[in-house]
């Protein structure tokens, strides 16, 4: 029931706020500009950032966090480090037809049991992809982007421990205003792993979410719901809080709460309720999910 209520509230929020997207405009901090001075990020500046900016950058959040389970006895084998590395490489100098850019994406997620003997890394998930990104503009204002990506995810193991699947994903992120972003992603699955034919029952068929950033860009909160297969309101829920350590840096103190299935590929059928804290490095403008 709590998951059903949270899902209904989030869907209602998104539907109510989406019509306001046409009036959004970002105000952000740019290196070399005195602190407190507002810099408007419009369509021209976004296009210049895509065309002349570095080819290599961050994709999703890059974090390193540690913590125990919630609601059960804390032990060495269930308290661990979780970290994620996520990068993007732009493959085209300028826009392709439709105002899109071709990117190569790569994310890697690891679960590391540092409290156990020999400190084993119990699960390592590899997630490469390639796809198109299209910045979205309304009345010459940047309001978000769309991603069409072909991606693969596996844990690089063989035998009964092997996990593997592929997805064609279509995702979008919309800036309601400079402080609020909503996002969603749906996928066509292509399941090739013999040991995880039922992965959609646990890792889901689509996701929705929202994030909020304070006016001074120091504090943020994000909620992501991943809908598991079926007609019930069964969601994997991720709640994240972040606080920028120094005003000019993109390093944040980070808290993540994960509740549901499919946190890692190896134990995707196991339910986890985990609370971890640590550090996160976030992409410019907003994070991908």
mmCIF file of C-alpha atoms in Angstrom, residues 16-218:
data_model
loop_
_atom_site.group_PDB
_atom_site.id
_atom_site.type_symbol
_atom_site.label_atom_id
_atom_site.label_comp_id
_atom_site.label_asym_id
_atom_site.label_seq_id
_atom_site.Cartn_x
_atom_site.Cartn_y
_atom_site.Cartn_z
ATOM 1 C CA UNK A 16 -0.066 18.484 -13.091
ATOM 2 C CA UNK A 17 3.339 20.029 -13.753
ATOM 3 C CA UNK A 18 4.034 18.995 -17.351
ATOM 4 C CA UNK A 19 1.947 21.823 -18.939
ATOM 5 C CA UNK A 20 4.308 24.346 -17.319
ATOM 6 C CA UNK A 21 7.365 23.064 -19.154
ATOM 7 C CA UNK A 22 7.127 25.672 -21.906
ATOM 8 C CA UNK A 23 8.022 28.441 -19.465
ATOM 9 C CA UNK A 24 11.174 26.844 -18.060
ATOM 10 C CA UNK A 25 14.642 28.338 -18.260
ATOM 11 C CA UNK A 26 17.756 27.192 -16.451
ATOM 12 C CA UNK A 27 19.905 29.416 -14.290
ATOM 13 C CA UNK A 28 23.187 27.772 -13.411
ATOM 14 C CA UNK A 29 26.735 28.423 -12.240
ATOM 15 C CA UNK A 30 29.432 28.664 -14.904
ATOM 16 C CA UNK A 31 33.188 28.515 -14.144
ATOM 17 C CA UNK A 32 34.775 31.970 -14.289
ATOM 18 C CA UNK A 33 31.575 33.833 -13.423
ATOM 19 C CA UNK A 34 31.412 35.504 -9.982
ATOM 20 C CA UNK A 35 29.349 33.578 -7.456
ATOM 21 C CA UNK A 36 25.795 34.835 -7.230
ATOM 22 C CA UNK A 37 25.681 36.101 -10.804
ATOM 23 C CA UNK A 38 22.935 34.390 -12.794
ATOM 24 C CA UNK A 39 23.728 32.873 -16.171
ATOM 25 C CA UNK A 40 20.792 31.963 -18.418
ATOM 26 C CA UNK A 41 21.161 28.734 -20.319
ATOM 27 C CA UNK A 42 19.111 29.021 -23.521
ATOM 28 C CA UNK A 43 18.996 27.109 -26.790
ATOM 29 C CA UNK A 44 22.128 28.783 -28.227
ATOM 30 C CA UNK A 45 24.274 28.019 -25.174
ATOM 31 C CA UNK A 46 23.059 24.412 -25.034
ATOM 32 C CA UNK A 47 23.785 23.877 -28.745
ATOM 33 C CA UNK A 48 27.247 25.390 -28.295
ATOM 34 C CA UNK A 49 27.853 23.071 -25.344
ATOM 35 C CA UNK A 50 26.934 20.055 -27.472
ATOM 36 C CA UNK A 51 28.853 21.211 -30.577
ATOM 37 C CA UNK A 52 32.037 22.614 -29.051
ATOM 38 C CA UNK A 53 32.137 21.028 -25.611
ATOM 39 C CA UNK A 54 34.284 18.010 -24.682
ATOM 40 C CA UNK A 55 33.384 14.736 -26.338
ATOM 41 C CA UNK A 56 33.832 12.831 -23.072
ATOM 42 C CA UNK A 57 31.686 13.378 -19.980
ATOM 43 C CA UNK A 58 29.441 11.921 -17.310
ATOM 44 C CA UNK A 59 26.225 10.055 -18.106
ATOM 45 C CA UNK A 60 24.489 8.959 -14.898
ATOM 46 C CA UNK A 61 25.518 9.730 -11.327
ATOM 47 C CA UNK A 62 28.950 8.453 -10.286
ATOM 48 C CA UNK A 63 28.822 7.462 -6.619
ATOM 49 C CA UNK A 64 30.561 5.507 -3.861
ATOM 50 C CA UNK A 65 28.267 4.643 -0.937
ATOM 51 C CA UNK A 66 28.230 2.290 2.063
ATOM 52 C CA UNK A 67 25.461 1.072 4.327
ATOM 53 C CA UNK A 68 23.319 -1.648 5.925
ATOM 54 C CA UNK A 69 19.888 -3.156 5.283
ATOM 55 C CA UNK A 70 16.772 -1.596 6.795
ATOM 56 C CA UNK A 71 14.465 -3.680 8.974
ATOM 57 C CA UNK A 72 16.758 -6.658 9.544
ATOM 58 C CA UNK A 73 19.768 -7.540 11.639
ATOM 59 C CA UNK A 74 22.968 -5.914 10.396
ATOM 60 C CA UNK A 75 25.641 -8.483 9.511
ATOM 61 C CA UNK A 76 28.953 -8.494 7.698
ATOM 62 C CA UNK A 77 27.479 -10.256 4.680
ATOM 63 C CA UNK A 78 24.533 -7.865 4.166
ATOM 64 C CA UNK A 79 26.279 -4.514 4.737
ATOM 65 C CA UNK A 80 28.302 -3.408 1.746
ATOM 66 C CA UNK A 81 29.673 -0.753 -0.553
ATOM 67 C CA UNK A 82 27.809 0.020 -3.752
ATOM 68 C CA UNK A 83 29.494 2.140 -6.397
ATOM 69 C CA UNK A 84 28.665 3.210 -9.926
ATOM 70 C CA UNK A 85 30.825 4.577 -12.741
ATOM 71 C CA UNK A 86 28.926 6.068 -15.676
ATOM 72 C CA UNK A 87 30.379 7.912 -18.689
ATOM 73 C CA UNK A 88 29.327 9.119 -22.140
ATOM 74 C CA UNK A 89 31.348 9.709 -25.308
ATOM 75 C CA UNK A 90 29.891 11.924 -28.040
ATOM 76 C CA UNK A 91 30.650 10.356 -31.432
ATOM 77 C CA UNK A 92 29.497 13.182 -33.744
ATOM 78 C CA UNK A 93 30.939 16.684 -34.029
ATOM 79 C CA UNK A 94 27.642 18.348 -34.862
ATOM 80 C CA UNK A 95 23.979 17.486 -35.122
ATOM 81 C CA UNK A 96 22.578 14.588 -37.101
ATOM 82 C CA UNK A 97 19.177 14.750 -38.848
ATOM 83 C CA UNK A 98 16.444 15.719 -36.420
ATOM 84 C CA UNK A 99 18.815 17.761 -34.263
ATOM 85 C CA UNK A 100 20.253 14.653 -32.578
ATOM 86 C CA UNK A 101 23.721 13.617 -31.409
ATOM 87 C CA UNK A 102 25.172 10.103 -31.397
ATOM 88 C CA UNK A 103 26.616 8.932 -28.075
ATOM 89 C CA UNK A 104 28.382 5.876 -26.723
ATOM 90 C CA UNK A 105 27.337 5.174 -23.119
ATOM 91 C CA UNK A 106 28.861 2.964 -20.449
ATOM 92 C CA UNK A 107 27.815 2.334 -16.847
ATOM 93 C CA UNK A 108 29.248 -0.132 -14.367
ATOM 94 C CA UNK A 109 27.752 -0.968 -10.974
ATOM 95 C CA UNK A 110 29.486 -2.986 -8.260
ATOM 96 C CA UNK A 111 28.551 -4.444 -4.872
ATOM 97 C CA UNK A 112 31.580 -4.841 -2.584
ATOM 98 C CA UNK A 113 31.371 -6.712 0.741
ATOM 99 C CA UNK A 114 34.259 -4.955 2.472
ATOM 100 C CA UNK A 115 33.385 -6.335 5.942
ATOM 101 C CA UNK A 116 33.843 -9.979 4.947
ATOM 102 C CA UNK A 117 37.115 -11.893 4.796
ATOM 103 C CA UNK A 118 39.030 -11.134 1.562
ATOM 104 C CA UNK A 119 36.514 -8.314 0.875
ATOM 105 C CA UNK A 120 34.821 -9.948 -2.162
ATOM 106 C CA UNK A 121 33.079 -8.001 -4.909
ATOM 107 C CA UNK A 122 29.923 -10.093 -4.988
ATOM 108 C CA UNK A 123 28.276 -8.641 -8.100
ATOM 109 C CA UNK A 124 29.623 -6.581 -10.996
ATOM 110 C CA UNK A 125 27.162 -5.330 -13.640
ATOM 111 C CA UNK A 126 28.278 -4.037 -17.059
ATOM 112 C CA UNK A 127 25.935 -1.767 -19.034
ATOM 113 C CA UNK A 128 27.219 -0.463 -22.419
ATOM 114 C CA UNK A 129 24.955 1.248 -24.940
ATOM 115 C CA UNK A 130 24.818 3.399 -28.054
ATOM 116 C CA UNK A 131 22.106 5.831 -29.009
ATOM 117 C CA UNK A 132 20.812 9.248 -29.997
ATOM 118 C CA UNK A 133 20.256 12.249 -27.743
ATOM 119 C CA UNK A 134 18.025 15.137 -28.788
ATOM 120 C CA UNK A 135 17.980 18.402 -26.771
ATOM 121 C CA UNK A 136 14.469 19.847 -26.441
ATOM 122 C CA UNK A 137 13.695 23.542 -26.841
ATOM 123 C CA UNK A 138 10.468 25.502 -26.365
ATOM 124 C CA UNK A 139 10.411 29.187 -27.376
ATOM 125 C CA UNK A 140 14.209 29.163 -27.638
ATOM 126 C CA UNK A 141 14.544 27.755 -24.125
ATOM 127 C CA UNK A 142 16.142 24.462 -23.197
ATOM 128 C CA UNK A 143 13.544 22.277 -21.445
ATOM 129 C CA UNK A 144 15.118 18.814 -21.464
ATOM 130 C CA UNK A 145 16.157 16.002 -23.773
ATOM 131 C CA UNK A 146 15.186 12.663 -25.288
ATOM 132 C CA UNK A 147 17.356 9.534 -25.451
ATOM 133 C CA UNK A 148 16.889 6.557 -27.781
ATOM 134 C CA UNK A 149 19.441 3.940 -26.727
ATOM 135 C CA UNK A 150 20.241 0.319 -27.536
ATOM 136 C CA UNK A 151 21.857 -1.129 -24.434
ATOM 137 C CA UNK A 152 23.151 -4.407 -23.043
ATOM 138 C CA UNK A 153 23.469 -5.399 -19.400
ATOM 139 C CA UNK A 154 25.185 -8.469 -17.996
ATOM 140 C CA UNK A 155 27.323 -9.612 -15.092
ATOM 141 C CA UNK A 156 30.078 -11.293 -17.105
ATOM 142 C CA UNK A 157 29.656 -14.666 -15.425
ATOM 143 C CA UNK A 158 28.891 -18.115 -16.819
ATOM 144 C CA UNK A 159 26.820 -21.121 -15.802
ATOM 145 C CA UNK A 160 23.933 -20.691 -13.366
ATOM 146 C CA UNK A 161 25.352 -17.331 -12.175
ATOM 147 C CA UNK A 162 25.094 -15.779 -15.663
ATOM 148 C CA UNK A 163 22.679 -12.850 -16.082
ATOM 149 C CA UNK A 164 22.143 -10.993 -19.360
ATOM 150 C CA UNK A 165 19.536 -8.939 -21.192
ATOM 151 C CA UNK A 166 19.233 -6.223 -23.845
ATOM 152 C CA UNK A 167 16.897 -3.247 -24.136
ATOM 153 C CA UNK A 168 15.840 -0.651 -26.674
ATOM 154 C CA UNK A 169 15.001 2.281 -24.414
ATOM 155 C CA UNK A 170 13.227 5.566 -25.056
ATOM 156 C CA UNK A 171 13.644 8.072 -22.251
ATOM 157 C CA UNK A 172 12.934 11.715 -21.655
ATOM 158 C CA UNK A 173 13.796 14.360 -19.047
ATOM 159 C CA UNK A 174 11.701 17.543 -18.824
ATOM 160 C CA UNK A 175 12.546 20.636 -16.788
ATOM 161 C CA UNK A 176 9.355 21.924 -15.211
ATOM 162 C CA UNK A 177 11.325 24.927 -13.951
ATOM 163 C CA UNK A 178 14.986 25.449 -12.973
ATOM 164 C CA UNK A 179 14.449 23.491 -9.744
ATOM 165 C CA UNK A 180 12.171 20.600 -10.812
ATOM 166 C CA UNK A 181 12.807 17.881 -13.370
ATOM 167 C CA UNK A 182 10.594 14.915 -14.263
ATOM 168 C CA UNK A 183 11.802 11.911 -16.223
ATOM 169 C CA UNK A 184 10.535 8.652 -17.647
ATOM 170 C CA UNK A 185 11.876 5.706 -19.604
ATOM 171 C CA UNK A 186 10.272 2.669 -21.252
ATOM 172 C CA UNK A 187 11.942 -0.229 -23.018
ATOM 173 C CA UNK A 188 11.512 -3.092 -25.418
ATOM 174 C CA UNK A 189 13.342 -6.019 -23.780
ATOM 175 C CA UNK A 190 15.351 -8.649 -25.652
ATOM 176 C CA UNK A 191 16.179 -11.287 -23.047
ATOM 177 C CA UNK A 192 19.016 -13.580 -24.112
ATOM 178 C CA UNK A 193 20.108 -14.846 -20.681
ATOM 179 C CA UNK A 194 18.999 -18.424 -20.061
ATOM 180 C CA UNK A 195 19.151 -17.937 -16.277
ATOM 181 C CA UNK A 196 16.995 -14.784 -16.127
ATOM 182 C CA UNK A 197 14.001 -15.311 -18.407
ATOM 183 C CA UNK A 198 11.713 -13.799 -15.743
ATOM 184 C CA UNK A 199 13.812 -10.656 -15.214
ATOM 185 C CA UNK A 200 10.939 -8.300 -16.128
ATOM 186 C CA UNK A 201 9.041 -9.519 -13.051
ATOM 187 C CA UNK A 202 11.804 -8.017 -10.913
ATOM 188 C CA UNK A 203 13.738 -5.390 -12.925
ATOM 189 C CA UNK A 204 10.689 -3.843 -14.516
ATOM 190 C CA UNK A 205 9.145 -2.650 -17.767
ATOM 191 C CA UNK A 206 9.370 1.152 -17.383
ATOM 192 C CA UNK A 207 10.355 3.828 -14.891
ATOM 193 C CA UNK A 208 9.253 7.330 -13.874
ATOM 194 C CA UNK A 209 10.699 9.845 -11.462
ATOM 195 C CA UNK A 210 11.311 13.414 -10.435
ATOM 196 C CA UNK A 211 14.090 15.465 -8.854
ATOM 197 C CA UNK A 212 14.211 18.787 -7.027
ATOM 198 C CA UNK A 213 17.143 21.173 -6.539
ATOM 199 C CA UNK A 214 17.184 24.080 -4.091
ATOM 200 C CA UNK A 215 17.447 27.674 -5.330
ATOM 201 C CA UNK A 216 21.117 27.912 -4.332
ATOM 202 C CA UNK A 217 21.821 24.537 -6.034
ATOM 203 C CA UNK A 218 23.315 23.105 -2.833
#
